[in-house]
Coordinates of C-alpha atoms in Angstrom, one line a residue:
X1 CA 101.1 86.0 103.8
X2 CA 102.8 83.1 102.6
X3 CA 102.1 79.5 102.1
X4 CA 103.2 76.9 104.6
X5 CA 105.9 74.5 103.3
X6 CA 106.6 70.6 104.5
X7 CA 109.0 69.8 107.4
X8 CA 108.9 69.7 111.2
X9 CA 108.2 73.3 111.1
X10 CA 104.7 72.5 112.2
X11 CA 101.9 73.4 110.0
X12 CA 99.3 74.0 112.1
X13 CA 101.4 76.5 114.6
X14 CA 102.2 78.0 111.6
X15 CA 98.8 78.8 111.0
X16 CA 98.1 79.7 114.5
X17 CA 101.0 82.4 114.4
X18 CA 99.5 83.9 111.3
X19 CA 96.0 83.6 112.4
X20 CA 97.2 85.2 115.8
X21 CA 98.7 88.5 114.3
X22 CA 96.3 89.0 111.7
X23 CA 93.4 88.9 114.6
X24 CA 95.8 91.2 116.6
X25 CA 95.4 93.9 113.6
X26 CA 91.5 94.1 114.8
X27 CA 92.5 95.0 118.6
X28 CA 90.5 94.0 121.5
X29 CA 87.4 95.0 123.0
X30 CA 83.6 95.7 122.0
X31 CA 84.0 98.3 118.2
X32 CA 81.7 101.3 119.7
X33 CA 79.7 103.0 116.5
X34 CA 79.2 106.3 115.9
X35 CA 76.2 107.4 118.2
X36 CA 78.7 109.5 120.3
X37 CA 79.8 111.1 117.6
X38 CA 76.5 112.4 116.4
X39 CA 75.5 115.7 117.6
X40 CA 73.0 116.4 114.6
X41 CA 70.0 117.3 116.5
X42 CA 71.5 119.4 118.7
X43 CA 72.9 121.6 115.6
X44 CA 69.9 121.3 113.7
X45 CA 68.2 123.2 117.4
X46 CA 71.5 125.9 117.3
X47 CA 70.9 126.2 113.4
X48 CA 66.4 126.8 114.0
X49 CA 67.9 129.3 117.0
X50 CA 69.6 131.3 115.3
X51 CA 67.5 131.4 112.0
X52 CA 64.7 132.8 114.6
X53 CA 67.2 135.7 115.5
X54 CA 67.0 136.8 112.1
X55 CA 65.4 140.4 112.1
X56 CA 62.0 141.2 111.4
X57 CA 60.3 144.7 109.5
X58 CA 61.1 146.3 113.2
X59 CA 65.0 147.1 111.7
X60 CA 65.6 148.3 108.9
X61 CA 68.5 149.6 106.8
X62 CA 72.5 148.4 106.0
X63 CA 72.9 147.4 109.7
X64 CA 70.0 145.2 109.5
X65 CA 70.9 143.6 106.4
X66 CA 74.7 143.3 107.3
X67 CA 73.0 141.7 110.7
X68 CA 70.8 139.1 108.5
X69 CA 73.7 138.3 105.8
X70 CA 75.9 137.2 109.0
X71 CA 72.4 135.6 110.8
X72 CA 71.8 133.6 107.7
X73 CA 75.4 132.2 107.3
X74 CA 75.9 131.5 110.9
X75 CA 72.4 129.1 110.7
X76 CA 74.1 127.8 107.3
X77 CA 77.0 126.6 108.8
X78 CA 75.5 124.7 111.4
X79 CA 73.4 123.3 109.7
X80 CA 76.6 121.5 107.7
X81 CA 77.7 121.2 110.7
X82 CA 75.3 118.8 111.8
X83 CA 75.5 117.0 108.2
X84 CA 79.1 116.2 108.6
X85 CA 78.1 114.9 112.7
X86 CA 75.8 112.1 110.7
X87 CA 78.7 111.8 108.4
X88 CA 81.3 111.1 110.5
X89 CA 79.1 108.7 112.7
X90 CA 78.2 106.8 110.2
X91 CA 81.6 106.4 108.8
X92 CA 82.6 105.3 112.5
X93 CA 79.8 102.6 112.9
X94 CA 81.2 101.5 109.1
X95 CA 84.5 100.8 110.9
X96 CA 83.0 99.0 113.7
X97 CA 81.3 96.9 111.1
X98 CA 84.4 96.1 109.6
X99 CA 86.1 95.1 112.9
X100 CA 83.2 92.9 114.1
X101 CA 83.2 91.7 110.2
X102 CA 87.4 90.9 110.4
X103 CA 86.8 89.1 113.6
X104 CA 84.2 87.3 112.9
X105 CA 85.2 85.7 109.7
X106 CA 89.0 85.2 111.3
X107 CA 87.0 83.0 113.9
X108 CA 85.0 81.0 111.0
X109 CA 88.1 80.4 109.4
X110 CA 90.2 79.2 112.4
X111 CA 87.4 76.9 113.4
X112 CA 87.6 75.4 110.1
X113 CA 91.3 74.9 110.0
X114 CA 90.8 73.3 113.7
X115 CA 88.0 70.9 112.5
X116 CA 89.8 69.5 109.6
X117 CA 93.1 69.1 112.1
X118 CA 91.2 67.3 114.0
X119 CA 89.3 64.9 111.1
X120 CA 92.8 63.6 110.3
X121 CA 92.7 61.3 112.7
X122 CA 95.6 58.8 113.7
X123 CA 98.9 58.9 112.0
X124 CA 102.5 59.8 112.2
X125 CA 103.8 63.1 112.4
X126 CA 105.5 63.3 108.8
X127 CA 101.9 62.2 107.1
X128 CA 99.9 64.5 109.5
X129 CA 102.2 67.4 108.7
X130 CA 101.8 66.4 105.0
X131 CA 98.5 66.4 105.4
X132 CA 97.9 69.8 107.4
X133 CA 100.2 71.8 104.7
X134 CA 97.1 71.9 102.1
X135 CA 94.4 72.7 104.3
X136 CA 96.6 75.0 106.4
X137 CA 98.0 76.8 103.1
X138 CA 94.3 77.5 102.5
X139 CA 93.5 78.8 105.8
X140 CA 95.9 81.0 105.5
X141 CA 95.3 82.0 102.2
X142 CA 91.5 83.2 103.7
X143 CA 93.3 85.0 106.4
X144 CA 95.5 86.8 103.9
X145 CA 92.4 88.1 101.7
X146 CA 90.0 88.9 105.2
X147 CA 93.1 91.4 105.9
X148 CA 93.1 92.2 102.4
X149 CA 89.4 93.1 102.2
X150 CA 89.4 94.8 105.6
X151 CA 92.4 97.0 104.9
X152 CA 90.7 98.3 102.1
X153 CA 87.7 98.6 103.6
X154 CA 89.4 100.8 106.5
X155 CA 91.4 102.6 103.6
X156 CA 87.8 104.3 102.0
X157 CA 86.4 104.6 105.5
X158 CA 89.9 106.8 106.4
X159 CA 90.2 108.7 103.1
X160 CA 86.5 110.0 103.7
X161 CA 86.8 110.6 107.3
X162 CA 89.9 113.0 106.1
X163 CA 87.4 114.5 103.6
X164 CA 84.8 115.3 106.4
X165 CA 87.7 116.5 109.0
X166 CA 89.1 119.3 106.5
X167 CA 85.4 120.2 106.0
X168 CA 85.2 120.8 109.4
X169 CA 88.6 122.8 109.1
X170 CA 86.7 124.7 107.0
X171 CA 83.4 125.4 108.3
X172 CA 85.4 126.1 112.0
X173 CA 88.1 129.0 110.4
X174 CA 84.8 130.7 108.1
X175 CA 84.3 134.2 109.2
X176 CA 81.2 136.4 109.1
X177 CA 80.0 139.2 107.5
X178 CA 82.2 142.3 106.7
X179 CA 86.4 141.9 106.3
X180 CA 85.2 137.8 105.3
X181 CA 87.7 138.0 102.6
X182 CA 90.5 138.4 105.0
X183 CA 91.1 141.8 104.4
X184 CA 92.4 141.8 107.9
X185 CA 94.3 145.3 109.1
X186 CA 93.0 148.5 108.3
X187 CA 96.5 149.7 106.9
X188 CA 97.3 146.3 105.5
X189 CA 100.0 145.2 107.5
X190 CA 100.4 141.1 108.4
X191 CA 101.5 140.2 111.2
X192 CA 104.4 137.7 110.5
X193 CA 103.5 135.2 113.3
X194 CA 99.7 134.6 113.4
X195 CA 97.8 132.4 115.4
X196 CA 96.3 128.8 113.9
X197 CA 92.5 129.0 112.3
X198 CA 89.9 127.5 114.3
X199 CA 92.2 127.3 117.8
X200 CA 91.0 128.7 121.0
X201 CA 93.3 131.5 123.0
X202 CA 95.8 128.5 123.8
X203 CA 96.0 127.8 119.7
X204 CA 99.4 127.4 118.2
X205 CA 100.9 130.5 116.7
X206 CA 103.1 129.7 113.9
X207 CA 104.9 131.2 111.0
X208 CA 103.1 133.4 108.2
X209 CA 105.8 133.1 105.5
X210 CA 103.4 134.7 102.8
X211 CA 105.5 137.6 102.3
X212 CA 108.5 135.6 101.0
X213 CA 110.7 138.0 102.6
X214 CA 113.6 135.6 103.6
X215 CA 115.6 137.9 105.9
X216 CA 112.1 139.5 107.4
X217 CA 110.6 136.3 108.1
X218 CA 113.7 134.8 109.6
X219 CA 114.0 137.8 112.0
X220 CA 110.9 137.5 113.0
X221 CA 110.9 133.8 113.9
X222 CA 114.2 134.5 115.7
X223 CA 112.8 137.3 117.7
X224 CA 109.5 135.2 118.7
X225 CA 112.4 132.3 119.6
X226 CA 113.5 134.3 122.3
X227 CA 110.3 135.4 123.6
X228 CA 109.5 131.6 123.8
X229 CA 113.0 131.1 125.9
X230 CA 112.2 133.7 128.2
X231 CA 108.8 132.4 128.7
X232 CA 109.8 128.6 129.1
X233 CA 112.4 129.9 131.2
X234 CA 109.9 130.6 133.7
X235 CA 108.4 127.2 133.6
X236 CA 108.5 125.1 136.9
X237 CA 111.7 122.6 137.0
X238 CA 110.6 119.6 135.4
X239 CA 110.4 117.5 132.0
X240 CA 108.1 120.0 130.4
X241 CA 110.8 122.9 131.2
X242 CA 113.4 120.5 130.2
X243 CA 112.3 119.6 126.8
X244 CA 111.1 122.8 125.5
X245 CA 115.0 124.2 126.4
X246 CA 116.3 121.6 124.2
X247 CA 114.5 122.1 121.5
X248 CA 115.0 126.1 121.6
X249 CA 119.1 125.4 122.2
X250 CA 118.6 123.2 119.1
X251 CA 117.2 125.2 117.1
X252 CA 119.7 128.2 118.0
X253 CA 122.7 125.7 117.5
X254 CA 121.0 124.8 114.2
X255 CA 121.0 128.9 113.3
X256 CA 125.2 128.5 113.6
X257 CA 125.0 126.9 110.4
X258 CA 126.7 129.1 107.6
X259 CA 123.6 130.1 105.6
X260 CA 121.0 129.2 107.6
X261 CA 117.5 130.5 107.8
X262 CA 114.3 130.0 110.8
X263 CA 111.9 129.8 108.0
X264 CA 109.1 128.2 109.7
X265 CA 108.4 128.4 113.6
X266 CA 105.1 127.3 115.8
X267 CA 104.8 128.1 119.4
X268 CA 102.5 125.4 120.7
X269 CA 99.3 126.3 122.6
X270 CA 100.7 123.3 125.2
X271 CA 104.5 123.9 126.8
X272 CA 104.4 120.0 126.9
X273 CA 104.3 119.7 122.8
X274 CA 107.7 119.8 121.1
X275 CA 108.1 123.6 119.2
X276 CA 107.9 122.6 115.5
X277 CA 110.5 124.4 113.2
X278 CA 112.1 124.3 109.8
X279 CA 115.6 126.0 108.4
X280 CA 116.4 126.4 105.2
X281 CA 120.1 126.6 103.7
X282 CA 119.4 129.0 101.2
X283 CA 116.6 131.1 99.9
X284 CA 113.6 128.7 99.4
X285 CA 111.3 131.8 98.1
X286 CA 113.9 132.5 95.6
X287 CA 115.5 129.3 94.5
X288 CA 115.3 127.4 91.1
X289 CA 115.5 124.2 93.6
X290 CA 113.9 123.6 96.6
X291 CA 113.8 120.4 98.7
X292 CA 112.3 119.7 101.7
X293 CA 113.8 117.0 104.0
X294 CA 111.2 115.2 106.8
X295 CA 112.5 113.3 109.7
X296 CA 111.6 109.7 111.0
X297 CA 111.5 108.0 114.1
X298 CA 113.6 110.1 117.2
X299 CA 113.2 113.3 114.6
X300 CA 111.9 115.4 118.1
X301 CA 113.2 118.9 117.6
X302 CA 115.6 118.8 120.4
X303 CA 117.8 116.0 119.0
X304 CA 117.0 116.3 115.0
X305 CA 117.2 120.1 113.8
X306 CA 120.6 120.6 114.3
X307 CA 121.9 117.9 112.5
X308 CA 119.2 117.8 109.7
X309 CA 120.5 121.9 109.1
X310 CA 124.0 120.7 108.7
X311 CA 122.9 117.9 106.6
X312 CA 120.8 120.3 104.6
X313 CA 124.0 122.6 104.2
X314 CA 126.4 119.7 102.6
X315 CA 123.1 118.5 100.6
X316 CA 123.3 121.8 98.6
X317 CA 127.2 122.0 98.9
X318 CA 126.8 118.5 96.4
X319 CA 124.2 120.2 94.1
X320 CA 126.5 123.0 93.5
X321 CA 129.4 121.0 92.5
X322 CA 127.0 118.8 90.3
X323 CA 125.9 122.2 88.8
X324 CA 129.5 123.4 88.3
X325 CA 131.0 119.8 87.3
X326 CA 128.2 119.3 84.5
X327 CA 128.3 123.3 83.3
X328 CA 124.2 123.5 83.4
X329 CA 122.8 126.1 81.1
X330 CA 120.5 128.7 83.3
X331 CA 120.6 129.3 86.7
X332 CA 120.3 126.4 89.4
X333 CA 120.6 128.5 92.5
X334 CA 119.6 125.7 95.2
X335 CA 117.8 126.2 99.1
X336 CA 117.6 123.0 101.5
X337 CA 115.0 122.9 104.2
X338 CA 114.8 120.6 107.2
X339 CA 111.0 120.6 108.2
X340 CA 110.9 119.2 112.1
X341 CA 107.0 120.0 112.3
X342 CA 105.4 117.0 113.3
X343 CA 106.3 114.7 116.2
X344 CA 107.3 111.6 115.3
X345 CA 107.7 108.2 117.6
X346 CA 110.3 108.4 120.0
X347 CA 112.2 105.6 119.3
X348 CA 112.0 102.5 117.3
X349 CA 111.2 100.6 120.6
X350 CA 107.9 102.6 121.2
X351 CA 104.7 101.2 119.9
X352 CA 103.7 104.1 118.0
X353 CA 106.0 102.9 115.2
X354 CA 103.4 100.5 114.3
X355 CA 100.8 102.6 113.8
X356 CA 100.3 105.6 111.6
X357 CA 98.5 107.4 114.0
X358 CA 101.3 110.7 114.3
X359 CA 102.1 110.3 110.6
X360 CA 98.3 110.8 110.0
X361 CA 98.5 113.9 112.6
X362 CA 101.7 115.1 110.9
X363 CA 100.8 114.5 106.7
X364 CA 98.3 117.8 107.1
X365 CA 100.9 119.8 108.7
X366 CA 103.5 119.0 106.0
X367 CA 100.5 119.7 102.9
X368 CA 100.4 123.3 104.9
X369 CA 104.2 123.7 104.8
X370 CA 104.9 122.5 101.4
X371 CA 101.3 125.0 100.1
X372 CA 102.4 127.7 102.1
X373 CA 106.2 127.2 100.6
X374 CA 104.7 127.1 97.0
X375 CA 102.2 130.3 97.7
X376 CA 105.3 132.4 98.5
X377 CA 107.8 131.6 96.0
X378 CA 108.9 134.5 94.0
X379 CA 110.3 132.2 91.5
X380 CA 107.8 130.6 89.1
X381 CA 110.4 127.8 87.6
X382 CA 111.1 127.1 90.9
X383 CA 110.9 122.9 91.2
X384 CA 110.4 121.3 94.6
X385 CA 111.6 117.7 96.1
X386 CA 110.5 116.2 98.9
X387 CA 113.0 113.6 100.6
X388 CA 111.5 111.5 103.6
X389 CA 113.5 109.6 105.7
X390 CA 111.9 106.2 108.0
X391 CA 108.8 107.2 109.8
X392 CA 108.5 110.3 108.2
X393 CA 108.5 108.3 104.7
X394 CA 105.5 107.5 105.7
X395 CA 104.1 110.4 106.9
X396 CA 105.2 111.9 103.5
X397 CA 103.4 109.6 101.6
X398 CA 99.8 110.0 103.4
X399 CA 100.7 113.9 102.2
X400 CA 101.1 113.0 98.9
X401 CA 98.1 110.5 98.0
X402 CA 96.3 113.5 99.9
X403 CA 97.4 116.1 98.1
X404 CA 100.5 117.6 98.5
X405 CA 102.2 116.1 95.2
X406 CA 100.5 118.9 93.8
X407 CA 103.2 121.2 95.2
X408 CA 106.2 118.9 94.0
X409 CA 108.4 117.6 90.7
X410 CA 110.1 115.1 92.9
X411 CA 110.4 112.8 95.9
X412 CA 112.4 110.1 97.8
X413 CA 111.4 108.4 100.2
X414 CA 114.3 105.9 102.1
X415 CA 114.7 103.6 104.7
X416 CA 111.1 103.2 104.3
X417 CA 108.4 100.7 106.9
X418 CA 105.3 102.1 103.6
X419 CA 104.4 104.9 102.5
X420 CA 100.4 103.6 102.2
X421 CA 101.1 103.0 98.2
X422 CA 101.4 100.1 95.8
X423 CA 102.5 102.8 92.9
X424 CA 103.8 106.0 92.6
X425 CA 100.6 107.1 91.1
X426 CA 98.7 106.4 94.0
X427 CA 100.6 109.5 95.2
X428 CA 100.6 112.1 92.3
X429 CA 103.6 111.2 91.1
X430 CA 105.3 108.7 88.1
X431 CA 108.3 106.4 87.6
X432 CA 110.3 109.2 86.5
X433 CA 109.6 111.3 89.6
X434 CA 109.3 109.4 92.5
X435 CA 112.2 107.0 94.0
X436 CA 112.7 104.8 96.9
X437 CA 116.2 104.6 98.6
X438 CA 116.9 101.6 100.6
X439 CA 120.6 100.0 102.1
X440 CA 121.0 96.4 102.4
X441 CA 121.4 96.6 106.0
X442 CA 119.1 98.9 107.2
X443 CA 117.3 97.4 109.8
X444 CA 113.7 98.9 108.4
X445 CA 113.5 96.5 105.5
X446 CA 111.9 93.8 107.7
X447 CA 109.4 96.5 108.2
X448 CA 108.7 97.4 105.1
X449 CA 108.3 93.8 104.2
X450 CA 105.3 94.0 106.2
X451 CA 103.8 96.9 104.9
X452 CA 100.9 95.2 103.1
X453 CA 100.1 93.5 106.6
X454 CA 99.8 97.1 108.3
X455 CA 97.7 98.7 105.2
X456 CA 100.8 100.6 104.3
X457 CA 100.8 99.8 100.8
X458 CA 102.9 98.0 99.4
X459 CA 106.7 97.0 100.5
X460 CA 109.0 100.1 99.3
X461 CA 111.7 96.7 98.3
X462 CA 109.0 95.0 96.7
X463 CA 110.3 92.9 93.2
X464 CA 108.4 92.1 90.5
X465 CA 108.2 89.7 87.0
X466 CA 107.5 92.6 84.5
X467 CA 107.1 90.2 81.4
X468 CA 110.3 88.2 82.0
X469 CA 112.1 90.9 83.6
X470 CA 112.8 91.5 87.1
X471 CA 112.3 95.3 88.8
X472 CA 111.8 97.4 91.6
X473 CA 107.7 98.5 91.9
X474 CA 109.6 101.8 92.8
X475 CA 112.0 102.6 91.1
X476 CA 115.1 102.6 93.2
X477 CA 118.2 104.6 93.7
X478 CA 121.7 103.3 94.0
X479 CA 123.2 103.2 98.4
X480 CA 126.2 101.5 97.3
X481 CA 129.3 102.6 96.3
X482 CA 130.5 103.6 92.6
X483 CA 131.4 106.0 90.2
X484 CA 128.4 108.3 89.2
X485 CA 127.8 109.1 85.0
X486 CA 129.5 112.7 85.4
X487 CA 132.5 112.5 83.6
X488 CA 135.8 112.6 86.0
X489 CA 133.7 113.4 89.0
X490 CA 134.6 111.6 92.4
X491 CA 134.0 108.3 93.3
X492 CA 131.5 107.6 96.1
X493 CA 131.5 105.6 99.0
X494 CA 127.9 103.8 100.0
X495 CA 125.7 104.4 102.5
X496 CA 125.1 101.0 105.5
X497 CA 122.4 100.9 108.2
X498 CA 119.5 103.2 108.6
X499 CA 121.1 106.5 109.4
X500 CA 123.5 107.3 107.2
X501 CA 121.3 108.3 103.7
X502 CA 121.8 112.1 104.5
X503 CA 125.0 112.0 105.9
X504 CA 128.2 113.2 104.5
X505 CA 126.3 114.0 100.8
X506 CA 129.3 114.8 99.3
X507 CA 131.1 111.5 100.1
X508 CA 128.1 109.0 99.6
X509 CA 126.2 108.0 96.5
X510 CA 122.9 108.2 98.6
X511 CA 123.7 112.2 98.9
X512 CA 124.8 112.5 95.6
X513 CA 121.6 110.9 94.2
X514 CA 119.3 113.4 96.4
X515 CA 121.5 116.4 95.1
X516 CA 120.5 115.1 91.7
X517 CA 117.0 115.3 92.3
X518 CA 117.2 117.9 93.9
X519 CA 118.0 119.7 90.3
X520 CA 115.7 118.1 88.6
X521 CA 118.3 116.0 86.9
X522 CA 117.2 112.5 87.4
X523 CA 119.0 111.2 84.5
X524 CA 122.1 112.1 86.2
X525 CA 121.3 110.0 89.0
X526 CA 122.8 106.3 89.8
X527 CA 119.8 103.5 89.4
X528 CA 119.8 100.2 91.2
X529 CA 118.6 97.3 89.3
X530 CA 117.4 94.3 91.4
X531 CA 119.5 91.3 91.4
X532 CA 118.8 88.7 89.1
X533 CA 117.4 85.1 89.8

């Protein structure tokens, strides 16, 4: 938040503006704590229950001790069941703290600010504006670090509250007693398409992609896709009906894409969720390169997979060249997925755009793809980049500062609102490895500009003095156009706007940069260098 400069512009509005938005960040209403969340004692009663079950000198033999194995972890897990209820109740009445907190001292400092207005008594405007400017620059200055404090505050409260949900992940998809070790079948087949841990009946079922089996797993994906269009085909006339169709005739147009595979699939357990999907241009199990592109805002399914495919073939079409126009030693055989497995906002007009509610929902899914994807590769050299685009730049970063760097040499993240970071290593990954991609019309920027405000981290454009020298925090990759460092290779023309990062990669710089790291060849790739003062 910035200080407040002389002029008619009005200090004190100034400060009401800021004050105004920053109190808008703490939403409206009473905070509720966490007593609803806390259903300890009545766990603690299942866990004593079932511990009482437990059998006595009456039975006796491997039955009875298979019986009280089982018994004993069944009362064990609810019994950490009820540890993470307290948990996650406190951690809820810790946010409602820090909401009442934010408010409260947003109202102390207001009042201030409104109490020294008012001790000015009467002058003229110029020497009351003159003034207001110190003691307004000040209130806003307490504004900026009550945010500051309560963003971070919320930042621990949400990293643990992930930690307790994937413990409940956990303790909800443990099994019992014998074939616990997921020994499943008794004449060890797998299923290909297997049904989501710790869902009902109604749970998704989604791709198993363990056997790495390109041409098997893509078979099967297809074959489930038109069991899904002959069921949806029977759903009443409506939006539901409607949607789910266009996704399915997307994902089939997607399929006409020379080299195309459905790598990933997920039937959701409600007709009126998008289908989640992925294709991959190439063999990802296989590959020496792998990347993995994640849409942003509009990315549903039904308008996004197509185009993302055909993207995803001219991506690789540009790191072949590259390969062939720099005569790499080795192999560099290349696959290019487009991951549509989360659903993003709508459109930029909807208000999930400023929240990270979906890219929250969406970062686990996207760890589980990329893990899965690593699990299965056949080739151990393999390297993996992950490019997000807009909102799902953001979602990619949540899976990255939780985890999912783990599975990846690379990422870029462009046209970016925050990616909840303020360096790369707050995501796993290094100046070396992780770039930002931004035009100088894309109409995010603004956006990202107020990442900070939103807890987002820091803005993906952000500049900074670096002893006497001026540089992207991220280190940033070239949109505009130029030649590249290869040798005779073509000219490229720049990228303008939000959309155009992925499109055409063999004509733009922004798709010739991805192809690079894409390889793994970063040094090959065009830099930009902030301009200078």
């Amino acid at each position: 938040m910035g200080a407040v400069g002389g002029g008619g512009s009005g200090p004190l509005e100034a400060f009401n503006s800021t004050w105004i938005k920053a109190r808008e960040t703490f939403g409206q209403g009473s905070p509720v704590g966490g007593e609803q969340f806390d259903g300890s004692s009545r766990l603690q009663q299942m866990k004593a229950t079932v511990e009482s079950a437990a059998p006595d000198s009456r039975w006796q033999g491997a039955a009875s001790e298979a019986y009280a194995a089982a018994n004993k972890e069944h009362a064990a897990v609810y019994g950490k069941l009820a540890g993470l209820d307290k948990r996650m109740a406190a951690e809820v009445t810790n946010a409602a703290a820090v909401v009442s907190a934010g408010r409260e001292n947003l109202d102390t400092v207001k009042s201030w600010v409104h109490s020294m207005a008012s001790s000015l008594g009467a002058t003229t405007a110029q020497d009351r504006d003159r003034k207001l400017v110190p003691i307004v620059n000040q209130g806003i200055s307490q504004v900026s670090d009550i945010i500051t404090k309560s963003t971070g505050e919320m930042n621990g409260i949400a990293g643990r509250l992930r930690s307790i949900k994937a413990e409940y992940a956990e303790l909800l998809g443990q099994k019992f007693g014998p074939g616990k070790d997921g020994s499943g079948d008794k004449d060890g087949a797998e299923p290909l398409n297997v049904k989501e841990k710790g869902e009902g009946d109604d749970g998704p079922i989604k791709t198993d992609m363990s056997s790495g089996e390109i041409e098997k797993i893509d078979r099967s994906n297809r074959e489930m896709l038109q069991d899904m269009l002959d069921e949806y085909q029977k759903l009443p006339d409506g939006q539901v009906k409607t949607d789910r169709l266009a996704d399915i005739a997307a994902i089939q147009k997607a399929l006409e894409v020379p080299g195309s595979h459905l790598i990933y699939l997920e039937k959701p357990g409600d007709p009126s969720q998008m289908i989640p999907a992925a294709t991959s241009v190439g063999d990802p199990f296989t590959a020496d390169h792998v990347s993995v592109t994640v849409p942003g805002v509009s990315g549903e399914t039904r308008g996004t997979i197509e185009g993302m495919t055909r993207e995803a073939a001219q991506l690789r079409d540009e790191a072949t060249n590259i390969v062939a126009e720099t005569n790499m030693d080795g192999s560099h055989s290349v696959a290019t997925i487009a991951w549509v497995g989360y659903q993003p906002p709508p459109n930029l007009g909807d208000s999930s755009v400023l929240s990270d509610d979906l890219a929250q929902a969406g970062a686990p899914k996207l760890t589980s793809f990329l893990g899965d994807l690593d699990a299965a590769s056949k080739n151990p050299g393999q390297t993996t980049a992950l490019f997000g685009h807009s909102y799902g730049s953001l979602t990619s970063g949540i899976a990255m500062h939780d985890g999912a760097s783990q599975y990846l040499d690379n990422a870029v993240l462009y046209g970016s609102p925050g990616f909840q970071a303020d360096t790369p290593a707050e995501l796993g990954m290094n100046d070396n490895n992780f770039f930002v991609m931004s035009t100088p019309d894309d109409i995010i920027n603004p956006f990202g500009a107020l990442a900070p405000f939103h807890g987002w981290g820091s803005d993906p454009n952000d500049i900074i003095n670096d002893d006497g020298h001026l540089r992207f925090r991220f280190q940033h990759l070239e949109t505009s156009a130029g030649l590249t460092p290869i040798d005779g290779y073509e000219s490229k023309i720049g990228a303008s706007g939000h959309s155009e990062y992925g499109r055409d990669a063999g004509d733009r710089m922004t798709g010739y940069n991805l192809a690079t790291i894409l390889l793994n060849r970063p040094d090959l790739a065009v830099k930009e260098t902030p301009l200078t003062w």
